[in-house]
Coordinates of C-alpha atoms and ligand atoms in Angstrom, one line a residue:
R21 CA 27.1 -0.9 -20.5
D22 CA 23.5 -0.9 -18.5
A23 CA 22.7 -4.3 -20.5
K24 CA 25.7 -6.3 -20.2
A25 CA 25.3 -5.1 -16.5
L26 CA 21.4 -6.7 -16.7
L27 CA 22.9 -9.6 -17.9
E28 CA 25.4 -10.0 -15.0
V29 CA 21.9 -10.8 -13.7
R30 CA 21.2 -14.5 -13.2
D31 CA 17.7 -14.5 -13.4
E32 CA 15.9 -18.5 -14.3
L33 CA 13.3 -17.2 -13.2
K34 CA 12.3 -16.0 -16.3
L35 CA 11.5 -12.5 -15.5
S36 CA 10.6 -9.3 -17.3
L37 CA 13.4 -6.7 -18.2
A38 CA 11.9 -4.4 -15.9
A39 CA 11.9 -6.4 -13.0
V40 CA 15.7 -7.2 -13.5
T41 CA 16.4 -4.2 -13.6
V42 CA 15.4 -2.9 -10.4
L43 CA 15.9 -6.4 -8.9
R44 CA 20.5 -5.1 -10.1
E45 CA 19.9 -1.7 -9.5
R46 CA 17.9 -2.4 -5.0
Y47 CA 18.1 -5.4 -4.9
L48 CA 20.4 -8.0 -5.2
L49 CA 23.1 -8.3 -3.2
T50 CA 26.6 -6.7 -4.8
D51 CA 30.2 -6.7 -4.4
A52 CA 32.3 -4.2 -3.1
R53 CA 32.0 -2.7 -7.2
G54 CA 28.5 -3.4 -7.4
R55 CA 27.9 -6.6 -9.8
P56 CA 25.2 -8.7 -8.3
V57 CA 26.4 -11.8 -6.5
E58 CA 23.4 -13.6 -6.1
S59 CA 20.6 -14.8 -8.9
T60 CA 16.9 -13.6 -7.5
G61 CA 16.4 -17.4 -7.1
E62 CA 19.2 -16.4 -4.8
L63 CA 17.7 -13.5 -3.3
L64 CA 14.1 -15.0 -2.5
D65 CA 15.9 -18.1 -0.6
R66 CA 18.1 -15.8 0.9
S67 CA 14.7 -14.0 2.3
A68 CA 12.8 -17.6 3.2
T69 CA 15.8 -18.7 4.7
F70 CA 15.9 -16.0 7.2
V71 CA 12.7 -16.1 8.3
A72 CA 12.9 -20.1 8.9
Q73 CA 15.3 -19.1 11.7
A74 CA 12.6 -18.1 13.9
E75 CA 11.2 -21.1 13.5
E76 CA 13.9 -22.2 15.9
D77 CA 12.6 -19.9 18.6
Y78 CA 9.8 -22.6 19.0
R79 CA 10.4 -26.0 18.3
A80 CA 15.0 -26.8 17.1
G81 CA 15.9 -28.2 14.0
S82 CA 13.2 -27.0 12.2
S83 CA 14.5 -24.2 10.5
Q84 CA 16.4 -26.1 7.3
R85 CA 12.2 -27.6 6.4
W86 CA 10.2 -23.7 6.2
A87 CA 13.0 -22.0 5.2
S88 CA 12.3 -24.5 2.2
R89 CA 8.3 -24.2 2.1
F90 CA 9.1 -20.6 1.7
S91 CA 11.4 -20.8 -0.8
A92 CA 9.3 -22.3 -3.0
L93 CA 6.5 -20.2 -2.2
L94 CA 8.4 -17.9 -3.3
R95 CA 10.5 -19.4 -6.9
G96 CA 7.0 -20.0 -7.7
L97 CA 5.8 -16.1 -7.5
E98 CA 2.6 -17.7 -4.8
F99 CA 3.7 -15.2 -3.0
L100 CA 5.9 -12.3 -1.7
P101 CA 6.9 -10.2 1.1
N102 CA 7.3 -6.4 1.5
S103 CA 10.5 -5.0 -0.9
P104 CA 12.4 -4.6 2.1
T105 CA 11.6 -8.3 3.5
L106 CA 13.9 -8.7 -0.3
M107 CA 16.3 -6.0 -0.2
N108 CA 16.9 -6.4 3.7
A109 CA 16.8 -10.2 4.9
G110 CA 20.5 -11.4 5.7
T111 CA 22.2 -7.5 5.6
P112 CA 22.5 -5.6 8.2
I113 CA 20.2 -3.4 7.8
G114 CA 17.3 -5.6 9.7
L115 CA 14.2 -3.8 9.6
L116 CA 12.3 -5.8 7.8
S117 CA 8.7 -3.8 7.3
G118 CA 6.9 -1.7 4.7
C119 CA 5.1 0.2 7.3
V120 CA 5.9 2.4 10.5
V121 CA 3.4 4.5 12.1
L122 CA 5.2 7.0 14.3
P123 CA 3.6 9.2 16.5
V124 CA 4.4 13.8 16.3
E125 CA 3.5 15.2 20.3
D126 CA 3.5 18.6 20.7
S127 CA 7.2 19.0 21.4
L128 CA 10.5 18.9 19.5
R129 CA 11.5 16.4 21.8
S130 CA 8.6 15.2 19.8
I131 CA 9.1 16.1 16.6
F132 CA 12.7 15.6 15.9
S133 CA 12.6 11.9 18.2
S134 CA 10.5 11.4 14.9
L135 CA 12.3 12.5 12.4
G136 CA 14.9 10.5 13.1
H137 CA 13.3 7.6 14.4
S138 CA 12.2 7.9 10.0
A139 CA 15.6 8.7 9.3
L140 CA 17.1 5.4 9.8
I141 CA 13.3 3.5 8.9
H142 CA 13.9 5.2 5.4
Q143 CA 16.7 3.7 5.3
A144 CA 15.8 0.6 5.7
G145 CA 13.4 1.2 2.8
G146 CA 10.2 1.8 5.4
G147 CA 7.4 3.5 4.5
T148 CA 6.4 6.1 7.9
G149 CA 2.9 7.8 8.5
Y150 CA 1.7 11.0 11.1
A151 CA -0.8 11.9 11.8
F152 CA 0.5 15.7 12.6
S153 CA -3.3 17.3 14.2
H154 CA -1.5 18.0 17.7
L155 CA 0.6 20.6 17.1
R156 CA -0.6 23.8 17.7
P157 CA -1.6 26.2 14.9
R158 CA 1.4 28.1 13.4
G159 CA 0.9 32.0 15.0
D160 CA 0.3 29.4 18.8
R161 CA 1.8 31.1 20.9
I162 CA 6.0 29.3 23.0
V163 CA 5.3 29.8 26.6
S164 CA 9.3 29.4 27.1
T165 CA 10.5 31.6 24.1
G166 CA 7.8 33.6 24.2
G167 CA 7.9 33.6 20.9
T168 CA 5.2 31.9 18.1
A169 CA 4.9 28.5 17.1
S170 CA 5.2 27.4 12.2
G171 CA 2.7 25.0 12.4
P172 CA 2.8 21.3 11.7
L173 CA 3.4 22.5 7.7
S174 CA 7.3 24.0 8.8
F175 CA 7.7 20.3 10.8
L176 CA 6.1 18.9 7.5
R177 CA 8.3 20.0 5.4
L178 CA 11.5 19.5 7.2
Y179 CA 10.4 16.3 7.2
D180 CA 10.1 16.2 3.3
H181 CA 13.2 17.6 3.3
A182 CA 14.3 15.2 5.1
S183 CA 13.9 12.5 2.8
E184 CA 14.7 14.2 0.4
V185 CA 18.6 14.0 1.5
I186 CA 18.4 10.4 3.1
Q187 CA 17.2 9.1 -0.8
Q188 CA 20.3 9.9 -2.5
G189 CA 22.5 7.7 -0.3
G190 CA 19.5 4.4 -0.4
R191 CA 18.6 1.4 -2.6
R192 CA 14.2 3.2 -2.8
R193 CA 12.9 6.3 -0.5
G194 CA 10.6 5.1 2.4
A195 CA 7.7 6.9 1.4
G196 CA 6.2 10.0 4.1
M197 CA 2.1 9.8 5.1
A198 CA 1.3 12.6 7.0
V199 CA -2.5 13.2 8.3
L200 CA -3.9 16.3 9.7
D201 CA -8.1 16.7 11.1
V202 CA -10.2 18.8 9.9
S203 CA -10.0 20.2 13.8
H204 CA -6.7 21.5 12.9
P205 CA -7.0 25.2 12.5
D206 CA -4.3 25.5 9.6
I207 CA -6.3 22.1 7.5
R208 CA -6.5 24.7 4.6
E209 CA -2.9 25.4 4.9
F210 CA -2.4 21.7 4.1
L211 CA -4.5 21.3 1.7
A212 CA -2.8 24.1 -0.4
A213 CA 0.6 22.7 0.1
K214 CA 0.7 20.6 -2.6
A215 CA -1.8 21.1 -4.6
N216 CA -1.1 25.5 -5.1
A217 CA 2.6 24.0 -5.2
P218 CA 3.6 21.5 -7.4
G219 CA 7.0 19.7 -6.9
E220 CA 6.1 21.1 -3.0
L221 CA 6.5 18.0 -0.4
S222 CA 7.0 14.5 -2.7
H223 CA 8.2 12.2 -0.7
F224 CA 4.6 12.5 1.3
N225 CA 1.8 11.6 0.4
L226 CA -1.5 14.2 2.7
S227 CA -4.7 12.8 3.7
V228 CA -7.2 15.0 6.1
G229 CA -8.7 13.0 8.7
V230 CA -12.6 13.1 8.8
S231 CA -15.6 12.0 11.6
D232 CA -18.6 11.4 10.4
A233 CA -20.2 14.1 12.2
F234 CA -18.5 16.3 9.9
L235 CA -19.2 14.3 6.6
R236 CA -23.0 15.0 8.2
A237 CA -21.9 18.4 8.0
A238 CA -21.7 19.6 4.6
E239 CA -24.2 17.2 3.4
S240 CA -26.4 18.6 5.4
G241 CA -25.8 23.0 5.8
G242 CA -23.3 22.5 8.8
T243 CA -20.1 23.7 10.6
Q244 CA -17.4 22.6 11.7
W245 CA -15.4 23.3 14.5
L246 CA -11.3 24.4 14.3
V247 CA -10.1 23.3 17.7
N248 CA -6.4 25.0 19.1
P249 CA -5.4 20.8 19.4
R250 CA -2.7 22.9 22.6
S251 CA -5.1 24.8 25.1
G252 CA -8.3 22.7 23.4
R253 CA -9.9 26.4 22.7
K254 CA -12.5 26.4 19.5
V255 CA -11.3 29.4 17.4
A256 CA -13.2 29.4 14.5
R257 CA -16.8 27.6 13.1
V258 CA -16.6 26.9 9.1
P259 CA -19.5 25.5 7.1
A260 CA -18.5 21.8 7.0
A261 CA -19.2 22.4 3.4
E262 CA -17.2 24.6 2.4
L263 CA -13.6 23.4 3.6
L264 CA -15.5 19.3 2.6
D265 CA -15.0 21.2 -0.8
A266 CA -11.4 23.5 -0.6
M267 CA -10.1 18.9 0.1
C268 CA -12.0 18.3 -3.4
E269 CA -10.1 21.1 -5.0
A270 CA -7.2 20.7 -3.8
A271 CA -8.0 16.3 -4.5
H272 CA -8.8 18.1 -8.0
R273 CA -6.1 19.3 -8.8
S274 CA -3.0 17.1 -7.4
G275 CA -4.8 14.2 -6.2
D276 CA -3.6 15.4 -2.8
P277 CA -5.0 15.3 -0.5
G278 CA -6.8 12.2 0.4
L279 CA -9.0 10.9 2.9
L280 CA -9.4 9.4 5.6
F281 CA -12.6 7.9 7.6
L282 CA -11.7 7.9 11.2
D283 CA -15.2 6.9 12.5
T284 CA -15.0 4.3 9.9
I285 CA -11.3 3.3 10.9
N286 CA -11.5 3.4 14.5
R287 CA -14.9 0.8 14.8
A288 CA -12.3 -2.2 13.2
N289 CA -9.7 -0.8 15.5
P290 CA -8.9 -4.8 17.1
L291 CA -7.2 -2.1 19.6
P292 CA -9.4 0.3 21.4
R293 CA -8.2 -0.2 24.3
L294 CA -4.2 1.0 23.7
G295 CA -5.3 3.9 21.7
R296 CA -7.1 5.4 19.0
I297 CA -5.8 5.3 16.0
E298 CA -4.8 8.1 13.1
A299 CA -2.6 8.0 10.9
T300 CA -1.9 5.5 8.4
N301 CA 1.1 3.5 6.0
P302 CA 1.6 6.4 3.6
C303 CA -0.1 3.5 0.8
G304 CA -3.0 4.1 3.8
E305 CA -3.5 0.5 3.7
V306 CA -2.7 -0.2 7.1
P307 CA -3.8 2.1 9.7
L308 CA -1.8 1.8 12.7
L309 CA -1.6 2.8 16.4
P310 CA 1.9 5.4 17.3
Y311 CA 4.7 2.8 16.8
E312 CA 3.2 -0.1 15.8
S313 CA 5.1 -1.6 11.9
C314 CA 2.9 -4.2 9.9
N315 CA 4.6 -6.4 7.7
L316 CA 3.2 -7.0 5.0
G317 CA 3.0 -10.3 1.9
S318 CA 1.5 -10.6 -0.8
L319 CA -1.0 -13.5 -2.7
N320 CA 0.0 -13.4 -6.5
L321 CA -3.8 -14.3 -7.5
A322 CA -2.7 -14.4 -11.8
R323 CA -1.1 -18.1 -10.1
F324 CA -3.9 -19.6 -8.5
A325 CA -6.5 -19.5 -12.2
T326 CA -5.9 -23.0 -13.2
G327 CA -8.3 -24.5 -16.3
G328 CA -10.5 -20.9 -15.8
R329 CA -11.2 -21.6 -12.6
V330 CA -9.7 -20.4 -9.4
D331 CA -8.0 -22.8 -8.1
W332 CA -9.9 -22.5 -3.9
D333 CA -7.8 -25.0 -2.3
R334 CA -3.4 -24.1 -3.5
L335 CA -4.9 -20.6 -2.7
G336 CA -5.9 -21.2 0.9
E337 CA -3.0 -23.4 1.3
A338 CA -1.1 -20.7 0.7
A339 CA -2.5 -18.3 2.6
E340 CA -1.8 -19.9 5.3
L341 CA 1.7 -20.7 4.8
S342 CA 2.2 -17.3 3.7
V343 CA 0.9 -15.7 7.4
R344 CA 3.4 -18.4 9.2
F345 CA 5.4 -16.5 6.8
L346 CA 4.6 -13.2 8.3
D347 CA 5.3 -14.5 11.2
D348 CA 8.0 -15.1 11.7
V349 CA 9.3 -11.8 9.9
I350 CA 7.9 -9.9 13.1
D351 CA 10.2 -12.6 15.4
V352 CA 13.6 -12.1 12.6
S353 CA 13.9 -8.8 11.5
R354 CA 15.7 -6.1 13.4
Y355 CA 14.7 -2.9 15.2
P356 CA 16.0 0.3 15.2
F357 CA 15.0 0.9 18.1
P358 CA 13.6 -0.3 21.6
E359 CA 10.1 1.4 21.4
L360 CA 8.9 0.0 18.0
E361 CA 10.6 -3.3 18.6
Q362 CA 8.0 -2.7 21.6
A363 CA 4.8 -1.7 20.1
T364 CA 5.1 -4.5 17.1
K365 CA 5.8 -7.2 19.2
A366 CA 2.3 -5.6 21.6
G367 CA 0.0 -6.6 19.3
R368 CA 1.9 -8.7 16.6
K369 CA -0.1 -6.5 13.2
I370 CA 0.7 -8.9 9.7
G371 CA -1.1 -8.2 6.4
L372 CA -1.2 -10.9 4.1
G373 CA -3.4 -9.4 0.9
F374 CA -2.8 -9.9 -2.6
M375 CA -2.3 -8.8 -6.1
G376 CA -2.8 -9.9 -9.7
L377 CA -7.2 -10.0 -9.4
A378 CA -7.0 -7.4 -12.5
E379 CA -4.6 -10.2 -14.2
L380 CA -6.8 -13.5 -12.6
L381 CA -10.1 -12.0 -14.3
A382 CA -8.5 -11.4 -17.7
S383 CA -7.5 -14.9 -17.5
L384 CA -10.2 -15.7 -16.8
G385 CA -12.6 -13.5 -19.6
I386 CA -14.8 -12.0 -16.8
P387 CA -14.6 -7.6 -17.3
Y388 CA -13.3 -5.6 -14.0
D389 CA -16.0 -4.4 -14.6
S390 CA -18.6 -5.7 -14.0
D391 CA -20.8 -7.9 -11.4
D392 CA -19.6 -11.0 -12.0
A393 CA -16.0 -9.3 -10.7
V394 CA -16.9 -7.6 -7.9
R395 CA -18.3 -10.6 -6.6
L396 CA -15.6 -13.1 -7.4
A397 CA -13.1 -9.7 -5.6
G398 CA -15.6 -10.8 -3.0
R399 CA -14.7 -14.3 -2.9
V400 CA -11.5 -14.1 -2.6
A401 CA -11.1 -11.7 0.1
S402 CA -13.1 -13.6 1.9
H403 CA -11.5 -17.0 1.4
V404 CA -8.3 -15.5 2.3
R405 CA -8.9 -13.8 5.1
R406 CA -11.3 -17.4 5.9
H407 CA -7.4 -18.9 5.9
A408 CA -5.6 -16.4 7.1
H409 CA -8.0 -16.5 10.2
A410 CA -7.8 -20.1 10.7
A411 CA -3.8 -20.2 10.7
S412 CA -3.5 -16.9 13.5
E413 CA -5.8 -18.8 15.1
R414 CA -4.1 -22.4 15.0
L415 CA -0.2 -19.9 15.8
A416 CA -1.7 -18.8 19.2
R417 CA -2.5 -22.3 19.7
E418 CA 1.2 -23.4 19.5
R419 CA 2.7 -19.9 20.8
G420 CA 0.7 -18.0 21.9
P421 CA -2.0 -15.2 21.0
Y422 CA 0.0 -11.1 20.5
P423 CA 0.2 -10.1 23.9
A424 CA -1.6 -7.1 23.5
F425 CA -4.8 -9.6 23.7
E426 CA -6.2 -9.7 26.9
R427 CA -5.6 -5.6 28.1
G428 CA -5.9 -3.9 24.4
A429 CA -8.5 -6.4 22.4
R430 CA -12.2 -5.7 22.3
P431 CA -13.7 -8.4 25.0
R432 CA -14.9 -11.7 23.0
E433 CA -12.4 -11.4 20.9
T434 CA -11.0 -14.9 19.1
A435 CA -7.0 -14.9 20.5
R436 CA -5.6 -14.6 17.3
R437 CA -1.2 -14.4 17.2
H438 CA -2.3 -11.4 15.4
A439 CA -4.6 -8.4 15.9
Q440 CA -4.5 -7.7 12.6
V441 CA -4.3 -10.5 9.7
T442 CA -4.5 -9.0 6.1
S443 CA -4.8 -5.9 3.8
V444 CA -4.4 -4.6 0.2
A445 CA -0.9 -3.8 -0.9
P446 CA -0.6 -1.0 -3.7
T447 CA 2.1 -4.3 -4.4
G448 CA 3.5 -1.3 -6.3
T449 CA 7.8 -3.2 -6.7
I450 CA 6.6 -6.8 -5.9
S451 CA 3.7 -7.5 -8.0
L452 CA 6.5 -5.7 -10.6
I453 CA 8.9 -8.7 -9.5
A454 CA 5.7 -11.1 -9.9
G455 CA 5.1 -9.6 -13.5
T456 CA 1.3 -9.5 -12.3
T457 CA -1.1 -6.7 -12.5
S458 CA -0.9 -4.5 -9.4
G459 CA -2.8 -4.8 -5.8
I460 CA -6.8 -5.6 -7.1
E461 CA -5.6 -2.6 -9.4
P462 CA -6.9 -2.6 -12.9
M463 CA -4.4 -2.8 -15.6
F464 CA -3.4 1.0 -16.2
A465 CA -3.1 -0.4 -19.6
I466 CA -2.0 -3.2 -22.2
A467 CA 0.8 -1.7 -23.6
Y468 CA 2.5 1.7 -22.1
V469 CA 6.2 3.5 -21.0
R470 CA 7.3 2.7 -17.4
T471 CA 9.8 4.8 -16.1
V472 CA 10.9 2.3 -14.1
L473 CA 14.3 4.1 -11.9
G474 CA 14.9 7.0 -14.4
R475 CA 14.8 5.4 -17.5
Q476 CA 11.9 3.8 -20.3
L477 CA 11.1 1.0 -21.7
L478 CA 8.0 0.0 -23.1
E479 CA 5.7 -3.3 -22.2
T480 CA 3.0 -4.8 -22.5
N481 CA 0.8 -7.2 -21.3
P482 CA 2.2 -10.2 -22.2
H483 CA -1.6 -11.9 -21.3
F484 CA -2.5 -10.6 -24.0
E485 CA -0.1 -10.9 -26.3
R486 CA 0.6 -14.4 -26.5
L487 CA -3.9 -14.3 -26.4
A488 CA -3.8 -12.3 -29.7
R489 CA -1.1 -14.3 -30.6
D490 CA -2.7 -17.4 -30.0
R491 CA -6.9 -16.3 -30.9
G492 CA -4.8 -15.2 -34.5
F493 CA -5.8 -12.0 -34.5
Y494 CA -2.2 -10.3 -33.6
T495 CA -0.9 -7.8 -35.9
D496 CA 2.7 -5.7 -35.3
E497 CA -0.4 -3.1 -36.2
L498 CA -2.5 -3.3 -33.9
A499 CA 0.7 -3.2 -31.1
A500 CA 2.0 0.2 -32.8
N501 CA -2.1 0.7 -32.5
I502 CA -2.7 -0.7 -28.3
A503 CA 1.0 1.1 -27.8
R504 CA -0.6 5.0 -28.6
T505 CA -4.0 4.7 -26.6
G506 CA -3.3 1.8 -23.6
G507 CA -6.2 1.0 -24.1
V508 CA -8.8 -1.7 -26.5
R509 CA -12.3 -0.8 -26.0
D510 CA -13.1 0.4 -29.2
N511 CA -10.9 -1.6 -30.9
P512 CA -13.2 -2.7 -33.9
N513 CA -10.1 -5.6 -34.9
V514 CA -10.4 -6.7 -31.3
P515 CA -13.0 -9.6 -30.3
A516 CA -15.5 -7.9 -28.3
D517 CA -15.1 -10.5 -25.5
V518 CA -11.3 -10.1 -25.5
R519 CA -12.0 -5.6 -25.8
A520 CA -14.5 -6.9 -22.7
A521 CA -12.5 -8.5 -20.5
Y522 CA -9.4 -6.3 -20.7
P523 CA -10.6 -2.8 -19.7
T524 CA -8.0 -0.9 -18.4
A525 CA -8.0 1.9 -15.2
L526 CA -9.0 4.1 -17.6
E527 CA -11.8 3.1 -20.5
I528 CA -13.0 2.1 -16.1
A529 CA -16.0 3.8 -14.5
P530 CA -15.7 5.9 -11.1
Y531 CA -18.4 3.7 -9.8
W532 CA -16.5 0.5 -10.4
H533 CA -13.6 1.3 -8.8
L534 CA -15.5 2.5 -5.5
R535 CA -17.2 -0.4 -5.7
M536 CA -15.2 -2.8 -6.4
Q537 CA -13.3 -1.0 -3.9
A538 CA -15.7 -1.5 -1.6
A539 CA -15.9 -5.3 -2.1
V540 CA -12.9 -6.0 -0.8
Q541 CA -12.7 -4.0 1.8
R542 CA -15.7 -5.7 3.1
H543 CA -13.7 -8.2 4.1
V544 CA -9.9 -6.9 4.5
D545 CA -8.9 -6.9 8.4
A546 CA -6.8 -3.6 7.5
A547 CA -7.9 -1.5 4.4
V548 CA -6.7 -1.8 0.3
S549 CA -5.0 0.6 -1.2
K550 CA -6.1 1.8 -4.4
T551 CA -6.7 5.1 -6.5
I552 CA -10.2 6.3 -8.1
N553 CA -9.6 6.3 -11.8
L554 CA -10.8 9.6 -13.2
P555 CA -11.1 11.3 -17.3
A556 CA -8.6 14.4 -17.5
G557 CA -12.0 15.6 -17.4
A558 CA -13.6 15.1 -14.3
T559 CA -14.2 18.2 -12.0
V560 CA -14.4 19.0 -8.7
G561 CA -18.5 17.9 -7.8
D562 CA -17.0 14.3 -9.0
V563 CA -14.1 13.8 -6.9
R564 CA -17.3 15.5 -4.3
S565 CA -19.4 13.1 -5.0
T566 CA -16.8 10.3 -5.0
F567 CA -16.1 10.9 -1.8
L568 CA -19.1 11.0 -0.3
A569 CA -20.2 7.5 -2.0
A570 CA -17.0 6.5 -0.7
W571 CA -17.7 7.5 2.9
R572 CA -21.5 5.5 2.6
A573 CA -18.8 2.9 0.9
K574 CA -18.0 1.8 4.0
V575 CA -13.8 2.7 3.3
K576 CA -11.6 3.0 5.4
G577 CA -9.7 5.7 3.0
I578 CA -9.7 7.2 -0.5
T579 CA -7.6 8.7 -3.0
V580 CA -8.7 9.6 -6.3
Y581 CA -6.1 10.4 -9.1
R582 CA -7.8 12.4 -12.1
Y583 CA -5.2 11.6 -15.1
G584 CA -2.1 14.0 -16.5
S585 CA -3.5 16.0 -12.6
K586 CA 0.8 15.2 -11.3
E587 CA 3.9 15.6 -13.5
D588 CA 6.2 13.2 -12.5
Q589 CA 2.9 10.4 -13.4
V590 CA 4.7 6.6 -13.5
L591 CA 3.3 5.2 -16.1
T592 CA 2.5 7.1 -18.6
L593 CA 0.2 7.5 -22.0
A594 CA 2.1 7.3 -25.9
E595 CA -1.7 8.7 -26.5
P596 CA -3.8 9.7 -23.6
A597 CA -7.4 9.5 -24.5
Ligands
CDP28 O1 5.4 -4.2 -3.5 P1 5.9 -3.4 -2.4 O2 7.1 -4.6 -0.8 O3 7.3 -2.7 -2.4 O4 5.8 -2.1 -1.7 P2 4.6 -1.4 -2.3 O5 3.1 -2.7 -2.2 O6 3.8 -0.6 -3.1 O7 3.5 -0.6 -0.5 C1 3.6 -1.2 0.5 C2 4.2 0.2 2.0 O8 4.9 -0.2 1.6 C3 3.4 1.6 1.6 O9 2.1 1.8 1.9 C4 4.7 2.5 1.9 O10 4.0 2.0 3.6 C5 5.8 1.3 1.3 N1 6.1 1.9 0.6 C6 7.5 3.3 1.2 O11 7.4 3.7 2.1 N2 7.9 3.4 0.0 C7 7.8 2.7 -1.7 N3 8.6 3.7 -2.2 C8 7.4 1.8 -1.9 C9 6.0 1.0 -0.7

């Protein structure tokens, strides 16, 4: 029955089985009996046409021309917007943003108001991030009732449960990010929340908001005060190194928490006069003020390699067209509550990024773990940003700068249409649709089992397979061998240059993962989603040195993942190293 359902999908774009599976089950519009009523190309046209309607407000009669330019960009798989734009464009659920940050103030009214708002965002497939740092700690006084407070963790569990319930009726679950500042008295409970209870808070990523002062103290034997956010009273003084160790132990055990380097983030806050940033969206690539949302979109780098080199001109042009697309998305998106619309339209933040970096590198024969790769990635990020900024400046001249420009931006800042223009998202689903590697991540494996919507699909990297066939070293035995171990680096049956150019995430040393993240971050306005893969045998000390190195490298956040430390990991090897 499933096979038949998949055959019903008209796929003129020749997508992979995994891509068609996801599109069929969650993205394509269906009739009352659940059968798809559009092809994959028509899905992309629907987004392009809907988004281009915004052009009418600026120049009547121009939307058709833009619709066909946007369609060509999407159908060429050169650029894809974040999933909600693909799923929701032209449907009754009109929210097109991938991510939102909501406030959580220290009152039941605020806690439940944001919980209600988050339900509407998750229903649309968007993710939400929150700082729980303002909530009074567990056991603190509640003046109105004379009772004691239940603390941030109990509310976080409530939020998690709400996500669970909403997911049951939806197409995809919107993820959540919960941030707690390192100075919060409940910080230890927060660190233990996932590490000591597998399966708990499964809809949330956890991040600790850390300051430069805390990390300096952790390195030099200093202390960190824990402060009650309600009263401002200092309640305890703890050795900073001990707290950092507790974070590292938890991250070593379960991948959570990550760290958010709040001082680094706020040094780059484009709207410092509107407030201090305390949280990001779920995967960390967009730091936002409360009620802001951000529309993401990613260029597919693999499509910009021609004849063994990067086609810089075409990449620049595509970046400029994509910025216009994302600007239009803000206008045609429908916001389920007014605060979201007001804050989003004040800063007009967008996040143009890219995917397919690892595939681009492999196709150029450049090992991911090399100086050349790091240099090229930095150059790509800087090229995309230069063109994205130029497009944003041009739109500011045509349509006006973002409304909060005068009152919110730093003095002497260039007038752009968007307070923030670039960001590198994980591209978990859109890279699958585009058939390339995700974001700036290396290949997970050359062959692997992917769990898509509960089904297990064996995938071999198509470029590797084509290369191996062209160069005549492909055998069924080789393929079977790769499917077991994942990689080819140590495989004597593969030529040395291919072994070098096709490293997998676990074969790449953490040092190179971090260098790549840092090189790209240097040329990105918002942040970069990246996981630093650690081998199963990595120690807590390895996590600690990675965290500190990340802070020194001036990235905005850090997430580590030790192989096998989560039960429900999405990609698995048949026979892990
Ligand atoms: O590829 P796709 O557009 O589906 O999303 P992504 O690039 O993997 O993730 C971008 C952002 O979408 C994340 O940072 C989250 O804010 C949000 N997201 C989510 O809420 N839930 C998911 N299951 C996936 C993404």
